[in-house]
PDB file of C-alpha atoms in Angstrom:
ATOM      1  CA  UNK A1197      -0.068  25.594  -4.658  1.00 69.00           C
ATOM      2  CA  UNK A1198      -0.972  23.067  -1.778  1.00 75.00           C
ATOM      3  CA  UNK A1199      -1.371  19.087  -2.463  1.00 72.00           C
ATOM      4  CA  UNK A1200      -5.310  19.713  -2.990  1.00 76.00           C
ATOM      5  CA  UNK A1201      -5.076  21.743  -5.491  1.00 80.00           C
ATOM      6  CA  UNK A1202      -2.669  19.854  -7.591  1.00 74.00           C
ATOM      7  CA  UNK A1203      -3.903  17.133  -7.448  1.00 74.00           C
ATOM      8  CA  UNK A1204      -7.136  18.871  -8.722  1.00 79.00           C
ATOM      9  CA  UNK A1205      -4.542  19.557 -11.644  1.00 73.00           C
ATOM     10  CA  UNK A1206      -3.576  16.368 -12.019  1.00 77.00           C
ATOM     11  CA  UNK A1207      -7.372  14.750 -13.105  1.00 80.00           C
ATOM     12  CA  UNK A1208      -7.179  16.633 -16.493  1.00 84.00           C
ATOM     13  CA  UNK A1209      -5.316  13.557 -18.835  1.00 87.00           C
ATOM     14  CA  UNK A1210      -3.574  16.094 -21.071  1.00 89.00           C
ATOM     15  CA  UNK A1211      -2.220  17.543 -18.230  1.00 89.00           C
ATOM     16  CA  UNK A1212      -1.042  14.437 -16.665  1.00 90.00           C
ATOM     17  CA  UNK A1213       0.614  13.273 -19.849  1.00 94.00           C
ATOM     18  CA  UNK A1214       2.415  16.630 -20.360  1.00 94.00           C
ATOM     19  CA  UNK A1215       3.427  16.741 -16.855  1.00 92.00           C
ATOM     20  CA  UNK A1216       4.864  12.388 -17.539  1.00 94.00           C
ATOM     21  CA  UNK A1217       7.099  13.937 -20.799  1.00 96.00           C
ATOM     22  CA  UNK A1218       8.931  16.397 -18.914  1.00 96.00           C
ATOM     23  CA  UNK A1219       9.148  14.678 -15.589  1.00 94.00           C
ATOM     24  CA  UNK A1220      10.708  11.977 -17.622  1.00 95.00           C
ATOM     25  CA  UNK A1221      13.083  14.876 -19.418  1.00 96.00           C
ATOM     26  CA  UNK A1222      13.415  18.059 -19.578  1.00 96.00           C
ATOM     27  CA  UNK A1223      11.453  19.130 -22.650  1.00 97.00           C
ATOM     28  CA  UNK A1224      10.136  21.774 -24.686  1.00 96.00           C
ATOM     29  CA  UNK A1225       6.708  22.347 -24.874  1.00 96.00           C
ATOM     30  CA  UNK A1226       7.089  20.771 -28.595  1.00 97.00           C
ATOM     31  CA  UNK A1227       8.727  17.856 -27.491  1.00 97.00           C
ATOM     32  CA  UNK A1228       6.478  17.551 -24.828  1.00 96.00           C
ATOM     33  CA  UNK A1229       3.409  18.091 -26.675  1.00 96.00           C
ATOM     34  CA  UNK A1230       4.592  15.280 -29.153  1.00 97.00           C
ATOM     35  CA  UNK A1231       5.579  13.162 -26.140  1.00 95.00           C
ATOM     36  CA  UNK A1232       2.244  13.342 -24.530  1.00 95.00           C
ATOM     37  CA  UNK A1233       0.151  13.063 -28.048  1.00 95.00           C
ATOM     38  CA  UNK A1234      -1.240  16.694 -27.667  1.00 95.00           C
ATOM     39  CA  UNK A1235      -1.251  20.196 -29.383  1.00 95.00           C
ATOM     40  CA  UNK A1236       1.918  22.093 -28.600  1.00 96.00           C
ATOM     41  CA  UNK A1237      -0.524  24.657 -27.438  1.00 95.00           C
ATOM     42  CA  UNK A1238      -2.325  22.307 -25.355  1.00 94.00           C
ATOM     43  CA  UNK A1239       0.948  21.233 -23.980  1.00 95.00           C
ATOM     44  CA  UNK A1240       1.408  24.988 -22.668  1.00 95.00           C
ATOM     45  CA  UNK A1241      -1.875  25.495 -21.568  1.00 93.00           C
ATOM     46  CA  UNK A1242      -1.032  22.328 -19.698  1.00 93.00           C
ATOM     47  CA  UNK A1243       1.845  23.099 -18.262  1.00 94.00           C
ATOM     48  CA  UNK A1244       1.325  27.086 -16.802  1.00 93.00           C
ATOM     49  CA  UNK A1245      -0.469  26.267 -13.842  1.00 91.00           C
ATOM     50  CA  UNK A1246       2.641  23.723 -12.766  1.00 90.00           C
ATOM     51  CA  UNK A1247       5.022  26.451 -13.618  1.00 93.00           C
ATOM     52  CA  UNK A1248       2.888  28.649 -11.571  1.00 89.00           C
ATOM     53  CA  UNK A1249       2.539  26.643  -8.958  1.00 87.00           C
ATOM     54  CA  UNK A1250       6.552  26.090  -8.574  1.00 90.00           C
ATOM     55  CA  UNK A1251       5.638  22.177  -9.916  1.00 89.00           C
ATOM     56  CA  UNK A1252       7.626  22.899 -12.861  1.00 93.00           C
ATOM     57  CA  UNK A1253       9.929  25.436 -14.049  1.00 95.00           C
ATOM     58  CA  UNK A1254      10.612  26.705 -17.346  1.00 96.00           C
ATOM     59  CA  UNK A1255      14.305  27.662 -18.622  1.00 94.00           C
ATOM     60  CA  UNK A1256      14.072  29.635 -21.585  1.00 95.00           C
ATOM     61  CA  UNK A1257      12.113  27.282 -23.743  1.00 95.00           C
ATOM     62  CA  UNK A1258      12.751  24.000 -21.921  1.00 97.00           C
ATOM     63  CA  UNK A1259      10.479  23.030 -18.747  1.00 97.00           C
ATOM     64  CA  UNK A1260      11.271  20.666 -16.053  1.00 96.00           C
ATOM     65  CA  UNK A1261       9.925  19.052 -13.406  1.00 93.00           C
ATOM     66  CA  UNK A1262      11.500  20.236  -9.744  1.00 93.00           C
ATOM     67  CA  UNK A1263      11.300  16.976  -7.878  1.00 92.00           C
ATOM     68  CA  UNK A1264      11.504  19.106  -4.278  1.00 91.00           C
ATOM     69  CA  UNK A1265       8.586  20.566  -5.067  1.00 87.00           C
ATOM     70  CA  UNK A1266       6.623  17.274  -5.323  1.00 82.00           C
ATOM     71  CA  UNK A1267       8.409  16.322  -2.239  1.00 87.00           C
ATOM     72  CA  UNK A1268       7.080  19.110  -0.543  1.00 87.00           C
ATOM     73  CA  UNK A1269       3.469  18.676  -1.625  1.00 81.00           C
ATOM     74  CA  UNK A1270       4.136  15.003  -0.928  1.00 81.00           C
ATOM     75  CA  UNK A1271       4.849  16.083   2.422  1.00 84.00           C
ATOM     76  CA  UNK A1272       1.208  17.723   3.077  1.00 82.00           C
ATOM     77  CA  UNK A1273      -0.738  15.012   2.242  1.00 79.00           C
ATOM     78  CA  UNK A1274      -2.332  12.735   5.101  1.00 81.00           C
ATOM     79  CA  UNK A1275      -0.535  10.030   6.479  1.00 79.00           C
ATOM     80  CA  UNK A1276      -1.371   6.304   7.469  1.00 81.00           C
ATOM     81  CA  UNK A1277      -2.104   5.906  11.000  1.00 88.00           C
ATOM     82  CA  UNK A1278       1.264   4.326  12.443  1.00 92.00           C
ATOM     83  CA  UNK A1279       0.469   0.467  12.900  1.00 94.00           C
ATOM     84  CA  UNK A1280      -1.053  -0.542  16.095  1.00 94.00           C
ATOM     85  CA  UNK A1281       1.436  -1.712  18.512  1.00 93.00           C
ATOM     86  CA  UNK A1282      -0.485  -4.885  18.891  1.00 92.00           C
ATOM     87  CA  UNK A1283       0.321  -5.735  15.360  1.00 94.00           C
ATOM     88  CA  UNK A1284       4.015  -5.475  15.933  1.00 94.00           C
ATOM     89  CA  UNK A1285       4.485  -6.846  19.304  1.00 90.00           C
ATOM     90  CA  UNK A1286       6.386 -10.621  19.455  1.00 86.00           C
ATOM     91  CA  UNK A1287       8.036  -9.680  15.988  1.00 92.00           C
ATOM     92  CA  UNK A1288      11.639  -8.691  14.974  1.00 93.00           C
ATOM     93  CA  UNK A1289      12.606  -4.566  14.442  1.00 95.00           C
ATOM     94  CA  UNK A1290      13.323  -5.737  10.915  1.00 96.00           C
ATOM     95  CA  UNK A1291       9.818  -7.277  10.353  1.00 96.00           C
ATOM     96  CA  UNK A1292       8.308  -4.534  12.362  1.00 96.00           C
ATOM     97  CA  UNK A1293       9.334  -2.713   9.693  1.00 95.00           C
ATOM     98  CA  UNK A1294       8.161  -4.601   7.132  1.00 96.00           C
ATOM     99  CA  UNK A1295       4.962  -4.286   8.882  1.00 97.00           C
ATOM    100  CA  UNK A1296       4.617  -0.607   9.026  1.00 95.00           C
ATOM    101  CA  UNK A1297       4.626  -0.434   5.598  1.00 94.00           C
ATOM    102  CA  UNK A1298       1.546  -2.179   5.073  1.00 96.00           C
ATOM    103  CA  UNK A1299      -0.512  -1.732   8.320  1.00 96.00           C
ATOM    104  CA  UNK A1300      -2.255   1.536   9.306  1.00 94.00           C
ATOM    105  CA  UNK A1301      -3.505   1.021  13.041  1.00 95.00           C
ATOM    106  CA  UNK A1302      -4.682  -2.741  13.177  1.00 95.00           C
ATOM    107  CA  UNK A1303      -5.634  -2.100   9.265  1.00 96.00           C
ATOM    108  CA  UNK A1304      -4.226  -4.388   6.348  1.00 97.00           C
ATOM    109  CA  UNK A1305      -3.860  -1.576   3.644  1.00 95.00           C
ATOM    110  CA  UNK A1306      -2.694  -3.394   1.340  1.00 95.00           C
ATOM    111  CA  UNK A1307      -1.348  -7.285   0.726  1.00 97.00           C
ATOM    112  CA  UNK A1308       2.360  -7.415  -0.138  1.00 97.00           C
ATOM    113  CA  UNK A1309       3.269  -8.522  -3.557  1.00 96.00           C
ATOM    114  CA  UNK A1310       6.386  -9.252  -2.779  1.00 97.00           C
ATOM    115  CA  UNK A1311       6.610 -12.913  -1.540  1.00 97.00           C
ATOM    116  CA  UNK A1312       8.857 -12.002   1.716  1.00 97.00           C
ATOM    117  CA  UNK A1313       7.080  -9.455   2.669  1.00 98.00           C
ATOM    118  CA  UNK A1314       3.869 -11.306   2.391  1.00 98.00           C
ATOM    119  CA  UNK A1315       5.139 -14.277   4.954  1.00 97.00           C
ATOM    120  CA  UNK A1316       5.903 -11.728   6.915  1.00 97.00           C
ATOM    121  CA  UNK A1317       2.377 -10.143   7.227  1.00 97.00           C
ATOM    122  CA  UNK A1318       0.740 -13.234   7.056  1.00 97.00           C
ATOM    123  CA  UNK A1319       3.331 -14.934  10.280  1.00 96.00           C
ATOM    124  CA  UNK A1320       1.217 -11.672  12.449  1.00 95.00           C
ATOM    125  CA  UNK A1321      -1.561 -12.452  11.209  1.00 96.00           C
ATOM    126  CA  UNK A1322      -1.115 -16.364  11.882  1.00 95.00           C
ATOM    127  CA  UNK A1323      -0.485 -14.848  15.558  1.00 93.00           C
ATOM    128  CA  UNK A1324      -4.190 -14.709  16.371  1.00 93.00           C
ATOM    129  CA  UNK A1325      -4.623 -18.356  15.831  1.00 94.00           C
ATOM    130  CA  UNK A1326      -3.951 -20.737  18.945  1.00 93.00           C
ATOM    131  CA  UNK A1327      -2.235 -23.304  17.675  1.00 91.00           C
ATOM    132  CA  UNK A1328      -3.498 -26.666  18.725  1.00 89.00           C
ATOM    133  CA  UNK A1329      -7.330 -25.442  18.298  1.00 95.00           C
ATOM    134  CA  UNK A1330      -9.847 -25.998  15.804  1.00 97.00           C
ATOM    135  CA  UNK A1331     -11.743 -23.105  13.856  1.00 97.00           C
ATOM    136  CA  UNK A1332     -14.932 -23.382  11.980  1.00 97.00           C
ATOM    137  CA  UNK A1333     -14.779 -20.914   8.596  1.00 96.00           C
ATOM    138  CA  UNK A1334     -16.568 -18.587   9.965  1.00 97.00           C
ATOM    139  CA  UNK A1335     -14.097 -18.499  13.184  1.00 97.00           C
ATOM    140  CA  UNK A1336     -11.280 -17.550  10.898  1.00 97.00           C
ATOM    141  CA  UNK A1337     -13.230 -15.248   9.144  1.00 97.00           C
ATOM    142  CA  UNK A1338     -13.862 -13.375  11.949  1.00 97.00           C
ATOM    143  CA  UNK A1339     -10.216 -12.900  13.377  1.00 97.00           C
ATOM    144  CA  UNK A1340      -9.173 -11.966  10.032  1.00 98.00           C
ATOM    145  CA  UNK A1341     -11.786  -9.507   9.108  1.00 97.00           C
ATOM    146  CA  UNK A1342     -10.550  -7.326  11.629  1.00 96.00           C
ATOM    147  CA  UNK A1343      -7.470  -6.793   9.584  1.00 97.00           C
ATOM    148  CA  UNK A1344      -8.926  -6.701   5.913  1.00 97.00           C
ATOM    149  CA  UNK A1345     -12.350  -6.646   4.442  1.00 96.00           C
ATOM    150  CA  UNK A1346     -11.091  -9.422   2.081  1.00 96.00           C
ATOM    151  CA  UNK A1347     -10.561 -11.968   4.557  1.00 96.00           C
ATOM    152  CA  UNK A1348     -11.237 -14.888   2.319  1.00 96.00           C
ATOM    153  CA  UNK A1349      -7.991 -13.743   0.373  1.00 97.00           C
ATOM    154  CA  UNK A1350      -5.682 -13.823   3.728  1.00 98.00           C
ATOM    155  CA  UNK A1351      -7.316 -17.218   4.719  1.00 97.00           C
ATOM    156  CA  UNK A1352      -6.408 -18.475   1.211  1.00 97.00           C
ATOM    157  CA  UNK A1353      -2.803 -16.987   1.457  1.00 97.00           C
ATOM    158  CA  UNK A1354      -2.544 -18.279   5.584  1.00 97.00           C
ATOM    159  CA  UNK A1355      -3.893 -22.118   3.831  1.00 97.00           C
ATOM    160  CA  UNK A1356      -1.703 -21.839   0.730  1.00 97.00           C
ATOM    161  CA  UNK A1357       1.820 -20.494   2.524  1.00 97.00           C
ATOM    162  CA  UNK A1358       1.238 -23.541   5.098  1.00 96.00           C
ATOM    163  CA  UNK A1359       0.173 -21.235   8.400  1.00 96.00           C
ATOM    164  CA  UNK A1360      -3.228 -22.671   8.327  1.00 96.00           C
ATOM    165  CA  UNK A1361      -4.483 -25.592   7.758  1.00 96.00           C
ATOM    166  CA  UNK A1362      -8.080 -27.135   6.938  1.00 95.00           C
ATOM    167  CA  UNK A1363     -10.185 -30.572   6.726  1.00 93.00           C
ATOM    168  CA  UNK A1364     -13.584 -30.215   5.269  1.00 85.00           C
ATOM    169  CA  UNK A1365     -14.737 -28.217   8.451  1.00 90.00           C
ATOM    170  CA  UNK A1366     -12.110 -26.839  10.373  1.00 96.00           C
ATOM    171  CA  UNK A1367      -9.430 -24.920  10.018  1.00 97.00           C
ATOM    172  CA  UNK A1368      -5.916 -25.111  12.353  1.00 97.00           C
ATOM    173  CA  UNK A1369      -3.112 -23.262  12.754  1.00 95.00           C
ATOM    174  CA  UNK A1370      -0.467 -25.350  10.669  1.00 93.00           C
ATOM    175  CA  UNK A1371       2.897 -22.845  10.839  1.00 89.00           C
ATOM    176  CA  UNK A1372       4.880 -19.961  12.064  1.00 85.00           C
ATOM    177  CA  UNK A1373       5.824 -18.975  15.835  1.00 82.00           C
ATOM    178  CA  UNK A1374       4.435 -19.325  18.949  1.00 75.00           C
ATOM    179  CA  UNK A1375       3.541 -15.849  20.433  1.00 60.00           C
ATOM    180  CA  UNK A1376       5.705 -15.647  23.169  1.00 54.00           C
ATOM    181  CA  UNK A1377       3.134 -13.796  25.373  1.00 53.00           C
ATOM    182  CA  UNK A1378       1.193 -17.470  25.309  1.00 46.00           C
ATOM    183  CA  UNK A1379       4.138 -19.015  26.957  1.00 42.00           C
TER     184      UNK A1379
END
């Protein structure tokens, strides 16, 4: 079974919910059938393509999930583009990091929830700003749109965390670092 297929697997809800009750323990196909709300024959039915397809294994009349073998199909699916250099450059190997995780070339996948992570994503982005100059919106909009569709959620997060700064008009670059490269 490659990824593709599995997932393919995966978009029947029975399925899925058998597959949650034994990944959380292995499970009979009773227990798992009462687990996931389903016939025990549904549960079965469910479950013999993942035992096929090495997903799952069945000892006598347990089954369980074989965590290497999601691993493995983990392993096929596409990854993120590694983050632009540009994005990482003037920042430390430990927020470089940090950064990696959420950037796919000069791409803002995703907004961190975590608070720490989020100042650290939003000090880069602060990095396109010249501090000491004035933006209009639309300015600001424009530097951060290459990172995110949603820009208006990063300028509220740069304007909220204290990076940027606004009067009725114009926006400024209130916080974070200097890019050294400006020196």
């Amino acid at each position: 079974m490659d990824a593709g297929e599995y997932l393919k697997l995966l978009l029947d809800a029975r399925r899925l919910a058998v597959l949650g009750a034994v990944a959380a323990a292995p499970r009979t196909a009773a227990e798992a059938a009462a687990q996931a709300g389903v016939g025990e024959r549904d549960a079965v039915k469910a479950l013999a393509p993942l035992v096929q397809g090495g997903v799952v294994v069945r000892d006598g009349e347990t089954y369980r999930l074989v965590p290497e073998a999601l691993r493995e199909l983990a392993a096929e699916l596409p990854q993120p583009a590694p983050p632009d250099p540009r994005v990482l450059m003037g920042m430390t190997e430990q927020e470089q990091a940090i950064l990696a995780r959420f950037f796919s070339g000069e791409r803002l996948v995703e907004v961190p929830a975590a608070r720490a992570k989020r100042l650290v994503v939003l000090e880069r982005l602060a990095l396109d700003l010249e501090p000491g100059r004035r933006y209009v919106e639309r300015e600001v909009n424009e530097i951060l749109a290459r990172y995110r569709d949603d820009y208006t959620t990063l300028r509220r997060l740069l304007v909220d965390e204290g990076f940027l700064d606004r009067d009725g008009r114009h926006y400024w670059r209130s916080g974070g670092r200097i890019d050294p490269a400006l020196d």
